[in-house]
CSV table of C-alpha atoms in Angstrom, one decimal:
chain,number,residue,atom,x,y,z
A,46,UNK,CA,-54.2,0.2,-76.5
A,47,UNK,CA,-54.5,0.8,-72.8
A,48,UNK,CA,-57.0,-1.6,-71.2
A,49,UNK,CA,-60.0,0.4,-69.8
A,50,UNK,CA,-61.8,-0.4,-66.7
A,51,UNK,CA,-65.3,-1.8,-67.4
A,52,UNK,CA,-68.5,-1.6,-65.4
A,53,UNK,CA,-71.5,-3.7,-66.7
A,54,UNK,CA,-74.9,-3.0,-65.1
A,55,UNK,CA,-77.6,-5.6,-65.6
A,56,UNK,CA,-81.2,-5.1,-64.4
A,57,UNK,CA,-84.0,-7.7,-64.4
A,58,UNK,CA,-87.1,-7.5,-66.6
A,59,UNK,CA,-86.6,-4.0,-68.1
A,60,UNK,CA,-88.3,-3.8,-71.4
A,61,UNK,CA,-86.5,-1.8,-74.1
A,62,UNK,CA,-89.2,0.8,-74.7
A,63,UNK,CA,-89.6,1.9,-71.0
A,64,UNK,CA,-87.1,4.7,-70.7
A,65,UNK,CA,-86.9,8.3,-71.6
A,66,UNK,CA,-84.0,7.8,-74.0
A,67,UNK,CA,-86.1,5.2,-75.8
A,68,UNK,CA,-88.9,7.7,-76.4
A,69,UNK,CA,-91.3,6.7,-73.6
A,70,UNK,CA,-93.4,9.7,-72.8
A,71,UNK,CA,-93.9,8.9,-69.1
A,72,UNK,CA,-91.1,6.7,-67.6
A,73,UNK,CA,-88.6,8.9,-65.8
A,74,UNK,CA,-85.0,7.7,-66.3
A,75,UNK,CA,-82.8,10.8,-66.2
A,76,UNK,CA,-79.6,8.9,-65.4
A,77,UNK,CA,-80.0,6.3,-68.1
A,78,UNK,CA,-80.9,9.1,-70.5
A,79,UNK,CA,-77.6,10.8,-69.7
A,80,UNK,CA,-75.7,7.6,-70.3
A,81,UNK,CA,-77.5,7.2,-73.6
A,82,UNK,CA,-76.7,10.8,-74.5
A,83,UNK,CA,-72.9,10.3,-73.9
A,84,UNK,CA,-72.7,6.8,-75.4
A,85,UNK,CA,-74.3,4.5,-77.9
A,86,UNK,CA,-77.9,3.4,-77.7
A,87,UNK,CA,-78.7,0.2,-79.5
A,88,UNK,CA,-82.3,0.6,-80.6
A,89,UNK,CA,-83.0,-3.0,-81.6
A,90,UNK,CA,-81.3,-5.1,-78.9
A,91,UNK,CA,-82.7,-8.5,-77.9
A,92,UNK,CA,-82.4,-11.1,-75.2
A,93,UNK,CA,-81.5,-14.6,-76.4
A,94,UNK,CA,-84.1,-16.1,-74.1
A,95,UNK,CA,-87.1,-14.4,-72.4
A,96,UNK,CA,-86.3,-16.1,-69.1
A,97,UNK,CA,-83.9,-15.2,-66.3
A,98,UNK,CA,-81.4,-18.0,-65.9
A,99,UNK,CA,-81.2,-19.1,-69.6
A,100,UNK,CA,-80.7,-15.5,-70.7
A,101,UNK,CA,-78.1,-14.8,-68.0
A,102,UNK,CA,-76.0,-17.9,-68.7
A,103,UNK,CA,-76.1,-17.1,-72.4
A,104,UNK,CA,-75.0,-13.6,-71.7
A,105,UNK,CA,-72.1,-14.6,-69.3
A,106,UNK,CA,-70.8,-17.3,-71.7
A,107,UNK,CA,-71.5,-15.6,-75.0
A,108,UNK,CA,-73.2,-18.7,-76.2
A,109,UNK,CA,-76.7,-19.4,-77.3
A,110,UNK,CA,-79.0,-21.2,-74.9
A,111,UNK,CA,-79.0,-24.4,-76.9
A,112,UNK,CA,-75.2,-24.4,-77.1
A,113,UNK,CA,-74.8,-24.6,-73.3
A,114,UNK,CA,-77.9,-26.5,-72.3
A,115,UNK,CA,-79.3,-23.6,-70.3
A,116,UNK,CA,-82.9,-24.5,-70.9
A,117,UNK,CA,-84.7,-23.2,-67.8
A,118,UNK,CA,-84.4,-21.6,-64.4
A,119,UNK,CA,-83.3,-24.8,-62.7
A,120,UNK,CA,-80.1,-25.3,-64.6
A,121,UNK,CA,-76.9,-25.4,-62.4
A,122,UNK,CA,-73.9,-24.4,-64.5
A,123,UNK,CA,-71.0,-26.9,-64.4
A,124,UNK,CA,-67.2,-26.4,-64.7
A,125,UNK,CA,-67.4,-26.2,-68.5
A,126,UNK,CA,-69.1,-22.8,-68.3
A,127,UNK,CA,-66.6,-20.1,-69.3
A,128,UNK,CA,-67.8,-16.7,-68.1
A,129,UNK,CA,-66.6,-13.2,-68.7
A,130,UNK,CA,-64.2,-13.7,-65.8
A,131,UNK,CA,-62.4,-16.6,-67.5
A,132,UNK,CA,-62.1,-14.7,-70.7
A,133,UNK,CA,-60.9,-11.3,-69.4
A,134,UNK,CA,-58.4,-13.0,-67.0
A,135,UNK,CA,-56.4,-13.7,-70.2
A,136,UNK,CA,-56.0,-9.9,-70.6
A,137,UNK,CA,-55.0,-9.3,-67.0
A,138,UNK,CA,-58.4,-8.1,-65.6
A,139,UNK,CA,-59.6,-8.6,-62.1
A,140,UNK,CA,-63.4,-9.5,-62.3
A,141,UNK,CA,-65.8,-8.7,-59.5
A,142,UNK,CA,-69.5,-9.3,-59.0
A,143,UNK,CA,-71.9,-7.1,-56.9
A,144,UNK,CA,-75.6,-8.1,-56.6
A,145,UNK,CA,-77.9,-10.2,-58.6
A,146,UNK,CA,-76.6,-12.8,-61.1
A,147,UNK,CA,-79.3,-15.4,-60.8
A,148,UNK,CA,-77.1,-18.4,-61.6
A,149,UNK,CA,-77.7,-21.4,-59.5
A,150,UNK,CA,-75.5,-23.8,-57.5
A,151,UNK,CA,-72.7,-23.6,-54.9
A,152,UNK,CA,-70.2,-21.9,-57.2
A,153,UNK,CA,-71.1,-18.3,-56.5
A,154,UNK,CA,-68.3,-16.7,-58.6
A,155,UNK,CA,-68.5,-18.8,-61.8
A,156,UNK,CA,-65.0,-17.7,-63.0
A,157,UNK,CA,-65.0,-14.2,-61.5
A,158,UNK,CA,-62.3,-13.4,-59.0
A,159,UNK,CA,-64.5,-12.0,-56.2
A,160,UNK,CA,-68.0,-11.4,-55.2
A,161,UNK,CA,-69.0,-8.4,-53.0
A,162,UNK,CA,-72.7,-9.3,-52.5
A,163,UNK,CA,-74.8,-12.3,-53.6
A,164,UNK,CA,-78.3,-13.0,-54.8
A,165,UNK,CA,-81.1,-13.2,-52.3
A,166,UNK,CA,-81.0,-16.8,-51.1
A,167,UNK,CA,-84.5,-17.7,-52.2
A,168,UNK,CA,-83.5,-16.9,-55.8
A,169,UNK,CA,-80.7,-19.5,-55.8
A,170,UNK,CA,-81.7,-23.1,-56.9
A,171,UNK,CA,-79.3,-25.8,-55.9
A,172,UNK,CA,-81.5,-28.8,-56.9
A,173,UNK,CA,-81.0,-28.6,-60.7
A,174,UNK,CA,-84.6,-29.7,-61.2
A,175,UNK,CA,-86.5,-28.3,-64.2
A,176,UNK,CA,-90.0,-26.8,-64.2
A,177,UNK,CA,-92.9,-29.0,-65.1
A,178,UNK,CA,-93.9,-28.0,-68.6
A,179,UNK,CA,-97.6,-28.6,-68.2
A,180,UNK,CA,-100.4,-26.1,-68.7
A,181,UNK,CA,-101.3,-26.1,-65.0
A,182,UNK,CA,-98.0,-25.8,-63.3
A,183,UNK,CA,-98.1,-22.1,-62.5
A,184,UNK,CA,-101.9,-21.5,-62.5
A,185,UNK,CA,-102.1,-21.3,-58.7
A,186,UNK,CA,-101.0,-17.6,-58.7
A,187,UNK,CA,-100.9,-14.5,-60.8
A,188,UNK,CA,-99.0,-12.6,-58.2
A,189,UNK,CA,-96.7,-11.2,-60.9
A,190,UNK,CA,-99.4,-8.6,-61.6
A,191,UNK,CA,-101.8,-8.9,-58.6
A,192,UNK,CA,-99.1,-8.1,-56.0
A,193,UNK,CA,-98.6,-4.4,-56.4
A,194,UNK,CA,-98.4,-1.3,-54.2
A,195,UNK,CA,-95.9,0.6,-52.1
A,196,UNK,CA,-93.4,-0.6,-49.5
A,197,UNK,CA,-89.8,-1.3,-48.6
A,198,UNK,CA,-89.5,-4.6,-50.4
A,199,UNK,CA,-86.5,-6.9,-50.0
A,200,UNK,CA,-85.7,-6.4,-53.7
A,201,UNK,CA,-85.4,-2.7,-53.0
A,202,UNK,CA,-83.1,-3.4,-50.0
A,203,UNK,CA,-81.0,-5.7,-52.2
A,204,UNK,CA,-80.5,-3.1,-54.9
A,205,UNK,CA,-79.5,-0.4,-52.5
A,206,UNK,CA,-77.0,-2.7,-50.8
A,207,UNK,CA,-75.7,-3.7,-54.2
A,208,UNK,CA,-75.0,-0.1,-55.1
A,209,UNK,CA,-73.4,0.5,-51.7
A,210,UNK,CA,-71.0,-2.4,-52.2
A,211,UNK,CA,-70.2,-1.4,-55.8
A,212,UNK,CA,-69.5,2.2,-54.7
A,213,UNK,CA,-67.1,1.0,-52.0
A,214,UNK,CA,-65.2,-1.0,-54.6
A,215,UNK,CA,-65.1,1.9,-57.1
A,216,UNK,CA,-63.6,4.2,-54.5
A,217,UNK,CA,-60.6,1.8,-54.0
A,218,UNK,CA,-60.4,-0.7,-56.9
A,219,UNK,CA,-56.7,-1.3,-56.8
A,220,UNK,CA,-54.2,-1.0,-59.6
A,221,UNK,CA,-55.2,-3.8,-61.9
A,222,UNK,CA,-57.7,-3.2,-64.7
A,223,UNK,CA,-61.1,-4.4,-63.5
A,224,UNK,CA,-64.4,-5.7,-64.8
A,225,UNK,CA,-67.2,-4.9,-62.3
A,226,UNK,CA,-70.6,-6.6,-62.8
A,227,UNK,CA,-73.4,-4.9,-61.0
A,228,UNK,CA,-76.7,-6.8,-60.9
A,229,UNK,CA,-80.1,-5.4,-59.8
A,230,UNK,CA,-83.4,-7.0,-59.0
A,231,UNK,CA,-85.5,-4.1,-60.2
A,232,UNK,CA,-87.9,-3.8,-62.0
A,233,UNK,CA,-88.7,-7.5,-61.6
A,234,UNK,CA,-92.0,-8.3,-59.9
A,235,UNK,CA,-93.5,-8.3,-57.3
A,236,UNK,CA,-94.5,-4.7,-58.3
A,237,UNK,CA,-93.9,-3.2,-54.8
A,238,UNK,CA,-92.3,0.2,-55.2
A,239,UNK,CA,-90.7,2.6,-52.8
A,240,UNK,CA,-93.3,5.2,-51.9
A,241,UNK,CA,-91.2,8.2,-53.1
A,242,UNK,CA,-90.9,6.6,-56.6
A,243,UNK,CA,-94.4,5.3,-56.7
A,244,UNK,CA,-95.5,8.9,-56.1
A,245,UNK,CA,-94.0,9.9,-59.4
A,246,UNK,CA,-96.9,8.2,-61.3
A,247,UNK,CA,-100.6,8.7,-61.0
A,248,UNK,CA,-102.4,5.5,-62.1
A,249,UNK,CA,-105.3,7.6,-63.4
A,250,UNK,CA,-103.1,9.0,-66.1
A,251,UNK,CA,-101.5,5.7,-67.1
A,252,UNK,CA,-102.1,4.9,-70.8
A,253,UNK,CA,-102.6,1.2,-71.1
A,254,UNK,CA,-101.3,-0.6,-74.3
A,255,UNK,CA,-103.8,-1.0,-77.1
A,256,UNK,CA,-103.7,-4.8,-76.7
A,257,UNK,CA,-104.2,-5.0,-73.0
A,258,UNK,CA,-107.7,-6.5,-73.4
A,259,UNK,CA,-106.8,-8.8,-76.3
A,260,UNK,CA,-109.2,-11.7,-76.4
A,261,UNK,CA,-107.7,-15.1,-75.5
A,262,UNK,CA,-109.8,-17.0,-78.1
A,263,UNK,CA,-108.5,-14.8,-80.9
A,264,UNK,CA,-104.8,-15.5,-80.1
A,265,UNK,CA,-102.3,-18.0,-81.4
A,266,UNK,CA,-102.8,-21.4,-79.6
A,267,UNK,CA,-99.3,-21.3,-78.1
A,268,UNK,CA,-100.1,-17.9,-76.6
A,269,UNK,CA,-103.4,-19.1,-75.3
A,270,UNK,CA,-101.6,-22.0,-73.5
A,271,UNK,CA,-99.0,-19.6,-72.1
A,272,UNK,CA,-101.7,-17.2,-70.8
A,273,UNK,CA,-103.6,-20.1,-69.1
A,274,UNK,CA,-100.3,-21.4,-67.6
A,275,UNK,CA,-99.7,-18.2,-65.8
A,276,UNK,CA,-103.3,-17.2,-65.1
A,277,UNK,CA,-103.0,-14.4,-67.5
A,278,UNK,CA,-106.3,-15.7,-69.1
A,279,UNK,CA,-108.3,-14.2,-66.2
A,280,UNK,CA,-108.8,-10.5,-67.0
A,281,UNK,CA,-107.8,-8.0,-64.4
A,282,UNK,CA,-109.7,-4.7,-64.0
A,283,UNK,CA,-108.6,-1.5,-65.7
A,284,UNK,CA,-107.8,0.0,-62.3
A,285,UNK,CA,-105.6,-3.0,-61.4
A,286,UNK,CA,-103.8,-2.7,-64.8
A,287,UNK,CA,-103.1,1.0,-64.3
A,288,UNK,CA,-101.9,0.5,-60.7
A,289,UNK,CA,-99.6,-2.4,-61.7
A,290,UNK,CA,-98.2,-0.4,-64.6
A,291,UNK,CA,-97.5,2.7,-62.4
A,292,UNK,CA,-95.7,0.4,-60.0
A,293,UNK,CA,-93.6,-1.1,-62.8
A,294,UNK,CA,-92.6,2.3,-64.0
A,295,UNK,CA,-91.7,3.3,-60.4
A,296,UNK,CA,-89.4,0.3,-60.1
A,297,UNK,CA,-87.7,1.4,-63.3
A,298,UNK,CA,-87.2,4.9,-61.8
A,299,UNK,CA,-85.8,3.4,-58.6
A,300,UNK,CA,-83.4,1.3,-60.7
A,301,UNK,CA,-82.4,4.5,-62.6
A,302,UNK,CA,-81.6,6.2,-59.3
A,303,UNK,CA,-79.2,3.4,-58.4
A,304,UNK,CA,-77.6,3.7,-61.8
A,305,UNK,CA,-77.2,7.4,-61.1
A,306,UNK,CA,-75.4,6.7,-57.9
A,307,UNK,CA,-73.0,4.6,-59.7
A,308,UNK,CA,-72.4,7.0,-62.6
A,309,UNK,CA,-71.5,9.8,-60.1
A,310,UNK,CA,-68.6,7.7,-59.0
A,311,UNK,CA,-67.4,6.1,-62.3
A,312,UNK,CA,-64.6,8.1,-64.1
A,313,UNK,CA,-65.3,9.2,-67.6
A,314,UNK,CA,-62.5,7.0,-69.0
A,315,UNK,CA,-64.3,3.9,-67.7
A,316,UNK,CA,-66.5,1.8,-70.0
A,317,UNK,CA,-70.1,1.5,-68.9
A,318,UNK,CA,-72.5,-0.9,-70.4
A,319,UNK,CA,-76.2,-1.1,-69.3
A,320,UNK,CA,-78.7,-3.8,-70.3
A,321,UNK,CA,-81.3,-6.2,-69.0
A,322,UNK,CA,-81.8,-9.9,-69.1
A,323,UNK,CA,-85.2,-9.7,-70.8
A,324,UNK,CA,-88.3,-7.5,-70.9
A,325,UNK,CA,-91.7,-7.4,-69.4
A,326,UNK,CA,-95.0,-7.5,-71.3
A,327,UNK,CA,-96.8,-5.3,-68.8
A,328,UNK,CA,-100.2,-6.1,-70.1
A,329,UNK,CA,-99.4,-6.1,-73.8
A,330,UNK,CA,-101.6,-8.8,-75.5
A,331,UNK,CA,-103.2,-9.4,-72.1
A,332,UNK,CA,-99.9,-10.9,-70.7
A,333,UNK,CA,-97.7,-10.0,-67.7
A,334,UNK,CA,-94.2,-11.4,-67.3
A,335,UNK,CA,-92.3,-12.6,-70.4
A,336,UNK,CA,-91.9,-16.2,-71.7
A,337,UNK,CA,-92.8,-15.5,-75.3
A,338,UNK,CA,-91.5,-13.5,-78.2
A,339,UNK,CA,-93.7,-10.4,-78.4
A,340,UNK,CA,-91.5,-7.3,-78.5
A,341,UNK,CA,-92.0,-6.1,-74.9
A,342,UNK,CA,-90.7,-9.5,-73.7
A,343,UNK,CA,-87.6,-9.8,-75.9
A,344,UNK,CA,-86.7,-6.2,-76.7
A,345,UNK,CA,-84.2,-4.9,-74.1
A,346,UNK,CA,-82.3,-1.7,-73.4
A,347,UNK,CA,-78.6,-1.7,-74.4
A,348,UNK,CA,-76.4,1.3,-73.8
A,349,UNK,CA,-72.6,1.5,-74.1
A,350,UNK,CA,-70.2,4.4,-73.2
A,351,UNK,CA,-66.5,3.8,-73.9
A,352,UNK,CA,-63.4,6.0,-74.3
A,353,UNK,CA,-63.1,7.3,-77.8
A,354,UNK,CA,-66.7,6.3,-78.7
A,355,UNK,CA,-69.0,8.8,-80.3
A,356,UNK,CA,-72.5,9.3,-79.0
A,357,UNK,CA,-75.1,8.1,-81.3
A,358,UNK,CA,-77.7,5.5,-82.1
A,359,UNK,CA,-77.5,2.1,-83.8
A,360,UNK,CA,-80.5,0.7,-85.6
A,361,UNK,CA,-78.8,-2.7,-86.4
A,362,UNK,CA,-80.3,-5.7,-84.6
A,363,UNK,CA,-78.0,-6.9,-81.8
A,364,UNK,CA,-78.4,-9.3,-78.9
A,365,UNK,CA,-76.9,-10.3,-75.5
A,366,UNK,CA,-74.5,-12.8,-77.1
A,367,UNK,CA,-72.7,-9.7,-78.6
A,368,UNK,CA,-71.7,-8.5,-75.1
A,369,UNK,CA,-68.8,-11.0,-74.5
A,370,UNK,CA,-67.2,-10.3,-77.9
A,371,UNK,CA,-67.4,-6.6,-77.0
A,372,UNK,CA,-65.7,-7.1,-73.7
A,373,UNK,CA,-63.0,-9.1,-75.4
A,374,UNK,CA,-62.6,-6.3,-78.0
A,375,UNK,CA,-62.4,-3.6,-75.3
A,376,UNK,CA,-59.8,-5.7,-73.4
A,377,UNK,CA,-57.6,-6.1,-76.5
A,378,UNK,CA,-58.2,-9.8,-76.9
A,379,UNK,CA,-58.5,-11.4,-80.4
A,380,UNK,CA,-61.8,-12.5,-81.9
A,381,UNK,CA,-62.9,-15.9,-80.4
A,382,UNK,CA,-64.3,-17.9,-83.4
A,383,UNK,CA,-66.3,-20.1,-80.9
A,384,UNK,CA,-68.6,-17.2,-80.0
A,385,UNK,CA,-71.6,-16.6,-82.2
A,386,UNK,CA,-71.9,-12.9,-81.3
A,387,UNK,CA,-70.1,-9.9,-82.7
A,388,UNK,CA,-68.5,-6.9,-81.1
A,389,UNK,CA,-70.8,-3.9,-80.5
A,390,UNK,CA,-68.0,-1.6,-81.3
A,391,UNK,CA,-68.5,-2.5,-85.0
A,392,UNK,CA,-72.2,-3.5,-85.1
A,393,UNK,CA,-73.6,-5.5,-88.0
A,394,UNK,CA,-77.2,-6.1,-88.7
A,395,UNK,CA,-77.4,-9.9,-88.5
A,396,UNK,CA,-80.2,-12.3,-87.7
A,397,UNK,CA,-81.0,-12.5,-83.9
A,398,UNK,CA,-82.0,-15.7,-82.3
A,399,UNK,CA,-84.1,-16.1,-79.1
A,400,UNK,CA,-85.4,-19.4,-77.7
A,401,UNK,CA,-87.6,-20.6,-74.9
A,402,UNK,CA,-87.8,-24.1,-73.3
A,403,UNK,CA,-89.6,-23.7,-70.0
A,404,UNK,CA,-92.9,-23.4,-68.2
A,405,UNK,CA,-95.8,-22.1,-70.1
A,406,UNK,CA,-94.7,-23.6,-73.4
A,407,UNK,CA,-95.3,-27.4,-73.8
A,408,UNK,CA,-92.9,-27.4,-76.8
A,409,UNK,CA,-89.9,-25.3,-77.5
A,410,UNK,CA,-90.3,-21.8,-79.0
A,411,UNK,CA,-87.8,-20.1,-81.3
A,412,UNK,CA,-87.6,-16.5,-82.6
A,413,UNK,CA,-85.7,-15.1,-85.5
A,414,UNK,CA,-85.4,-11.4,-86.0
A,415,UNK,CA,-84.1,-10.6,-89.5
A,416,UNK,CA,-84.4,-7.2,-91.0
A,417,UNK,CA,-88.0,-6.1,-90.3
A,418,UNK,CA,-89.2,-9.6,-89.9
A,419,UNK,CA,-89.9,-11.6,-86.8
A,420,UNK,CA,-90.5,-15.3,-87.2
A,421,UNK,CA,-91.7,-17.5,-84.3
A,422,UNK,CA,-91.4,-21.2,-84.7
A,423,UNK,CA,-93.3,-23.6,-82.3
A,424,UNK,CA,-92.7,-27.0,-83.8
A,425,UNK,CA,-93.6,-29.1,-86.9
A,426,UNK,CA,-97.2,-28.9,-87.7
A,427,UNK,CA,-97.8,-25.8,-85.6
A,428,UNK,CA,-98.7,-22.6,-87.3
A,429,UNK,CA,-95.8,-20.1,-86.8
A,430,UNK,CA,-96.1,-16.4,-86.2
A,431,UNK,CA,-94.7,-13.8,-88.6
A,432,UNK,CA,-94.7,-10.0,-88.2
A,433,UNK,CA,-93.3,-7.1,-90.1
A,434,UNK,CA,-92.1,-4.9,-87.2
A,435,UNK,CA,-91.6,-1.9,-89.4
A,436,UNK,CA,-95.3,-1.9,-90.5
A,437,UNK,CA,-96.8,-3.5,-87.4
A,438,UNK,CA,-95.0,-2.6,-84.2
A,439,UNK,CA,-97.8,-3.9,-82.0
A,440,UNK,CA,-97.7,-7.3,-83.7
A,441,UNK,CA,-101.3,-7.4,-84.6
A,442,UNK,CA,-101.1,-8.7,-88.2
A,443,UNK,CA,-99.8,-12.3,-88.4
A,444,UNK,CA,-98.4,-12.9,-91.9
A,445,UNK,CA,-97.7,-16.6,-91.5
A,446,UNK,CA,-100.2,-17.3,-94.3
A,447,UNK,CA,-97.5,-16.1,-96.8
A,448,UNK,CA,-96.0,-19.5,-97.5
A,449,UNK,CA,-93.0,-18.2,-99.5
A,450,UNK,CA,-92.1,-15.8,-96.7
A,451,UNK,CA,-92.4,-18.5,-94.1
A,452,UNK,CA,-90.1,-20.8,-96.1
A,453,UNK,CA,-87.5,-18.1,-96.4
A,454,UNK,CA,-87.5,-17.2,-92.7
A,455,UNK,CA,-87.6,-20.8,-91.7
A,456,UNK,CA,-84.5,-21.5,-93.8
A,457,UNK,CA,-82.7,-18.5,-92.0
A,458,UNK,CA,-83.6,-20.0,-88.6
A,459,UNK,CA,-82.3,-23.4,-89.6
A,460,UNK,CA,-79.0,-21.9,-90.7
A,461,UNK,CA,-78.4,-21.3,-87.0
A,462,UNK,CA,-79.9,-24.4,-85.5
A,463,UNK,CA,-82.3,-27.2,-86.1
A,464,UNK,CA,-85.3,-26.2,-83.8
A,465,UNK,CA,-86.9,-29.7,-83.8
A,466,UNK,CA,-83.7,-31.4,-82.7
A,467,UNK,CA,-83.0,-28.7,-80.2
A,468,UNK,CA,-86.5,-29.1,-78.7
A,469,UNK,CA,-85.9,-32.8,-78.2
A,470,UNK,CA,-82.5,-32.2,-76.6
A,471,UNK,CA,-84.0,-29.8,-74.2
A,472,UNK,CA,-86.8,-32.2,-73.2
A,473,UNK,CA,-84.3,-35.1,-72.8
A,474,UNK,CA,-82.1,-33.0,-70.5
A,475,UNK,CA,-85.1,-31.9,-68.5
A,476,UNK,CA,-86.4,-35.5,-68.1
A,477,UNK,CA,-82.9,-36.5,-66.9
A,478,UNK,CA,-82.8,-33.7,-64.3
A,479,UNK,CA,-86.3,-34.4,-63.1
A,480,UNK,CA,-85.6,-38.1,-62.4
C-alpha cells in the first residue's frame, strides 16, 4: 500500500458537541462540517485526561496518562517518551510540527524531525514543578470565564501564524511521505474573540445549558471542591454567561476558518484527522474549564478523512490513545502490542479510560465509559458517580446507589488499572517534583 501523507489538526478545549456536524443548532463550523461529510465522524470520542499536558502526552505516545507519568501540566517529558515522530520514522515518514503542542521542556521536537513554529513561550514550563493540589490554589481568579470580549488576542495571532507556516510547508513538502501536526490555541480561554467572528453570535439569543445554575450544595462533594478551587462556586450573571458562551462559539468559528484555509491546500489523497485535547464545560453544572468527567469536559470531536474511506458515522466509543495505532495503520506499520489503543480504521466499542491528577481534585479521579455507562471513581470510601448516558445525557441522575451496577463497573475499571495504587504513584511523583 502506498504511504499517504497525513495532516493531524489538534485544537485546544473544543467540546465534542459544539459543531454543526455534531448537531449544534448555533455554532458555525462549515469547514469542519465539510470534513465530517467527506470522512468519518466518531460520535463518542473521548480525551484520556481532561487537562492539556496529560492529554497531549498521552495522545503523542499512545499511552494512558498513568503509563507515562504525565500527571499534570508541569510534567517535562524525558527521553523515554516515544512520539508519533519516532513511530512513523520506521515507515520512512518525515514528521513536522506547526503551532501549539503544549509539551514542556527544552526538547521542542520530541521525536519529530522539524518544527515550523512553537508554542507561545508563556505556555512552556521548564521547571517540572507540579500544581499544588489544595482547595485554594487557583481561587485567586476566575478569568477563564470573566475575561471575555472582542480583540486581537495573542492566541488569535498564534493561530493565524500557525496556519501560514503550515500552508508554506504544504505548498512545497518535498518528496518524502510526511506527517504534519498542526496545533491551534483556539478555542481555549481567555474568551477574547476576533470582532468579525464575535459578530456572528448575539448573546441575547444564546441558550444556556439547563444546568448552568446548578446549586453547589446539591452536587457531589468532589465537584463542590473542584468548583471552589477554580472560583466556579461564585455565580456569574446570566448576561455574563451569555456573553462568555457567545465568545467561546466565536473562537470555535475562528478555529474552523483556519481549518478551512488548510483544507483548501490539502490534496484529496492526503489523510486529515481533526480532534481536540479535551472539552470545555462552558457553564454546564455551573462549571467553566474542564478538570472533571462531565460530558462537555471529556467528549471531544474526532474526524478522519483518508483515501479509500467511506463517509459515515461511528457510534463506538473511542479515545485519543487510538490515534497513534491509526497513524501506524495508515503508514503500513504492524500493530504495536505495547499500545492500549486500537486503529480507528477498524473501530471497536471498548471501554474508554480517562483520569485526572491535578489542581482542583485533592485525590485522583478516574472515569470509565463502557456502553451507555459512565463510572467516575474518586477513591476508597468516596461515593462514585454513575450515569446512563443514553437515558440521561445531561448527567442529572446519579445511579451510584445501585451497588450491583457499581461493583460491575468498578471491576471493569480495575481490569485496566488499580486506581488507588495509581493515585499514590501520582502523588509520590508530584511530591518528588515539588521538593
